[in-house]
Every structure is written in C-alpha cells, then in structure tokens.
Coordinates of C-alpha atoms in Angstrom, one line a residue:
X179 CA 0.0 0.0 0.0
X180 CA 1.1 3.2 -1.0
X181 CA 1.7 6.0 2.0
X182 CA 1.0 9.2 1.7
X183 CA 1.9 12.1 3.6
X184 CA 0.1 12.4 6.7
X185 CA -0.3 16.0 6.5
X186 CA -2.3 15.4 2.9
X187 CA -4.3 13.1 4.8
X188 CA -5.5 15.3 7.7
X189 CA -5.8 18.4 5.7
X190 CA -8.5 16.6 3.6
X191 CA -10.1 15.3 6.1
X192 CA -10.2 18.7 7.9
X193 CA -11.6 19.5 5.1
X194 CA -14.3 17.4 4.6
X195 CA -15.3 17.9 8.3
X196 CA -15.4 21.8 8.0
X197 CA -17.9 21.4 4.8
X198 CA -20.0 18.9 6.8
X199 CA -20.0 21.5 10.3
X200 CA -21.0 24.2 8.1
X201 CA -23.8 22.6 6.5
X202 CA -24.9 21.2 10.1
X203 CA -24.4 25.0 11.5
X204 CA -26.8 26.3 8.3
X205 CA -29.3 23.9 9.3
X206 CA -29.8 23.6 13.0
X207 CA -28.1 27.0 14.4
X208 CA -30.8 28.9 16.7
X209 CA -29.9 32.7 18.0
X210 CA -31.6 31.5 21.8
X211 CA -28.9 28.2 22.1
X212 CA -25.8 27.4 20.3
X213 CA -27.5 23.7 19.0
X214 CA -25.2 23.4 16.3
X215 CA -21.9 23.4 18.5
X216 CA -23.7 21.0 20.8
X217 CA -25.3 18.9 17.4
X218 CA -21.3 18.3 15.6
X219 CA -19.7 17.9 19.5
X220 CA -22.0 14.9 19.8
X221 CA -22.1 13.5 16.6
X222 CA -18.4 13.7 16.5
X223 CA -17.8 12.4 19.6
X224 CA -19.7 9.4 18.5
X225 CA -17.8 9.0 15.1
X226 CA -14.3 9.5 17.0
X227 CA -15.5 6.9 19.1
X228 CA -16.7 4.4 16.9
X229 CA -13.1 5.0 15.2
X230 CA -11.2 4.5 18.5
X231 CA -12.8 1.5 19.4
X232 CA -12.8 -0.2 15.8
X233 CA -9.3 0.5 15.7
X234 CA -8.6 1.2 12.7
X235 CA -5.6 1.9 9.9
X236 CA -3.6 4.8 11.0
X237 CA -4.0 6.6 7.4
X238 CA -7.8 6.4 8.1
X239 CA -7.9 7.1 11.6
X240 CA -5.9 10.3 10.5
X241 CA -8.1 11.1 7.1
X242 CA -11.2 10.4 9.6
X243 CA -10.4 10.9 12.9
X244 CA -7.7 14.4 13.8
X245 CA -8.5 15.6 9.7
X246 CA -12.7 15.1 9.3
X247 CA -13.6 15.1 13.4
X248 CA -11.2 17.3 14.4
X249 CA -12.7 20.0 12.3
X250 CA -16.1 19.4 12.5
X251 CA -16.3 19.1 15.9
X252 CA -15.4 22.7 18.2
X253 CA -14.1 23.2 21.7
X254 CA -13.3 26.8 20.7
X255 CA -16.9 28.0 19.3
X256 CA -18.1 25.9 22.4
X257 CA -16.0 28.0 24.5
X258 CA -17.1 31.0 23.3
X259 CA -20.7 30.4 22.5
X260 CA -20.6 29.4 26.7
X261 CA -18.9 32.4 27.5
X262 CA -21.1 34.6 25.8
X263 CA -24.1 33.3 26.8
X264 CA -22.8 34.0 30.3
X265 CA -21.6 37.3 30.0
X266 CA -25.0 38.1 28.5
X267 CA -26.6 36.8 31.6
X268 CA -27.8 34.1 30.3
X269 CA -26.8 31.9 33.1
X270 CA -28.5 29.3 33.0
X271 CA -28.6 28.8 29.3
X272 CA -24.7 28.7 29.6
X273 CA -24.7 26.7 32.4
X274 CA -27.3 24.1 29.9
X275 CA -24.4 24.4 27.4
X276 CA -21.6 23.6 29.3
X277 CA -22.7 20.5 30.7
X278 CA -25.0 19.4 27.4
X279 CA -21.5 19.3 25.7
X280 CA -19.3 17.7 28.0
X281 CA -22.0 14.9 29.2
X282 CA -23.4 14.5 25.4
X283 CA -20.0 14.0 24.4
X284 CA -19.2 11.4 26.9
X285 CA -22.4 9.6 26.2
X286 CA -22.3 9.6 22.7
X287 CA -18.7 7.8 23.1
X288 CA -20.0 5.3 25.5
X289 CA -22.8 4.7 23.2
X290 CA -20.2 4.3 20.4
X291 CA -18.5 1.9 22.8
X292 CA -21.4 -0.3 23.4
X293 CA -22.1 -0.7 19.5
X294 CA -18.4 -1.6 19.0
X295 CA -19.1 -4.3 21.9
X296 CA -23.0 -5.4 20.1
X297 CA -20.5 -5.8 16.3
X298 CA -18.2 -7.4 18.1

C-alpha cells in the first residue's frame, strides 16, 4: 500500500469535516442556544469513538479521525458560545451548554463503545 503524507491526509479530512459542520451550522443553528456546536460535539464524539474502538488503519484514523472530526467538531466555538451566553446573563442557558457538551459527548462515546461491543 502506498503511504502518503500524513499532512495530505489530515488536511482533507479537515476539510471534509469543515464542509459537513457548516452545513450542520446552516441547518440547526438557533440565536436563543448554540444547538449546532452542541449537534457536531455529539455527533463527533460518537464517530471518534466508533473509530477509536474499531481501531482502525492509521491513514484512516488520520483522514477520519484528527482531519474530518477534528474539524467538525469545536471546543473553541463551544468555548465561546458558553462564554457569551454568560456574559450576557444568560446563566443558565450557559450553564445548559456547558454541561450538554461535556456529558453529550461522553455519552455519545459510550454509546459508540457499546455498539463496538453489540458488532463485536
């Protein structure tokens, strides 16, 4: 098999995730919530963990995992969108977001988990 360089690799997947996070951003964003941050930290959470536990080939763990789910998912707009929603006084929204993310995230890995287990 043929290697190819590993920057090549991640750079398309990066790019293929930031096309897919835009068009889930376009779709689901809502000015109240951030929904689209929490919609492609989930999902990708779940793909990253479904690659994880499937353990794949490193050229497509790199194409799909750090290129495609490391730019489709944020911790950088969640960050922010947390921040701001804060700062605006929007407490408890903020205080929604922060955990939404962090527990959706570690749910949708476990969930990827137990599917690895149910293929297994």
């Amino acid at each position: 098999m043929t290697s190819l360089d590993p920057a090549h690799i991640v750079g398309t997947g990066g790019a293929i995730g930031a096309l897919c996070r835009h068009f889930v951003s376009e779709r689901v964003d809502a000015d109240e919530f951030p929904i689209g941050t929490f919609t492609v930290n989930v999902a990708g959470s779940f793909v990253l963990g479904l690659l994880t536990f499937l353990s794949i080939d490193n050229q497509l763990a790199l194409l799909l995992g750090t290129g495609a789910c490391g730019s489709f998912t944020t911790f950088s707009s969640f960050s922010f969108e947390t921040f701001r929603l804060w700062e605006t006084g929007e407490r408890l929204r903020a205080t929604v977001n922060a955990f939404g993310n962090l527990a959706g995230a570690g749910i949708a890995i476990a969930v990827a988990w137990g599917v690895v287990q149910l293929l297994g």
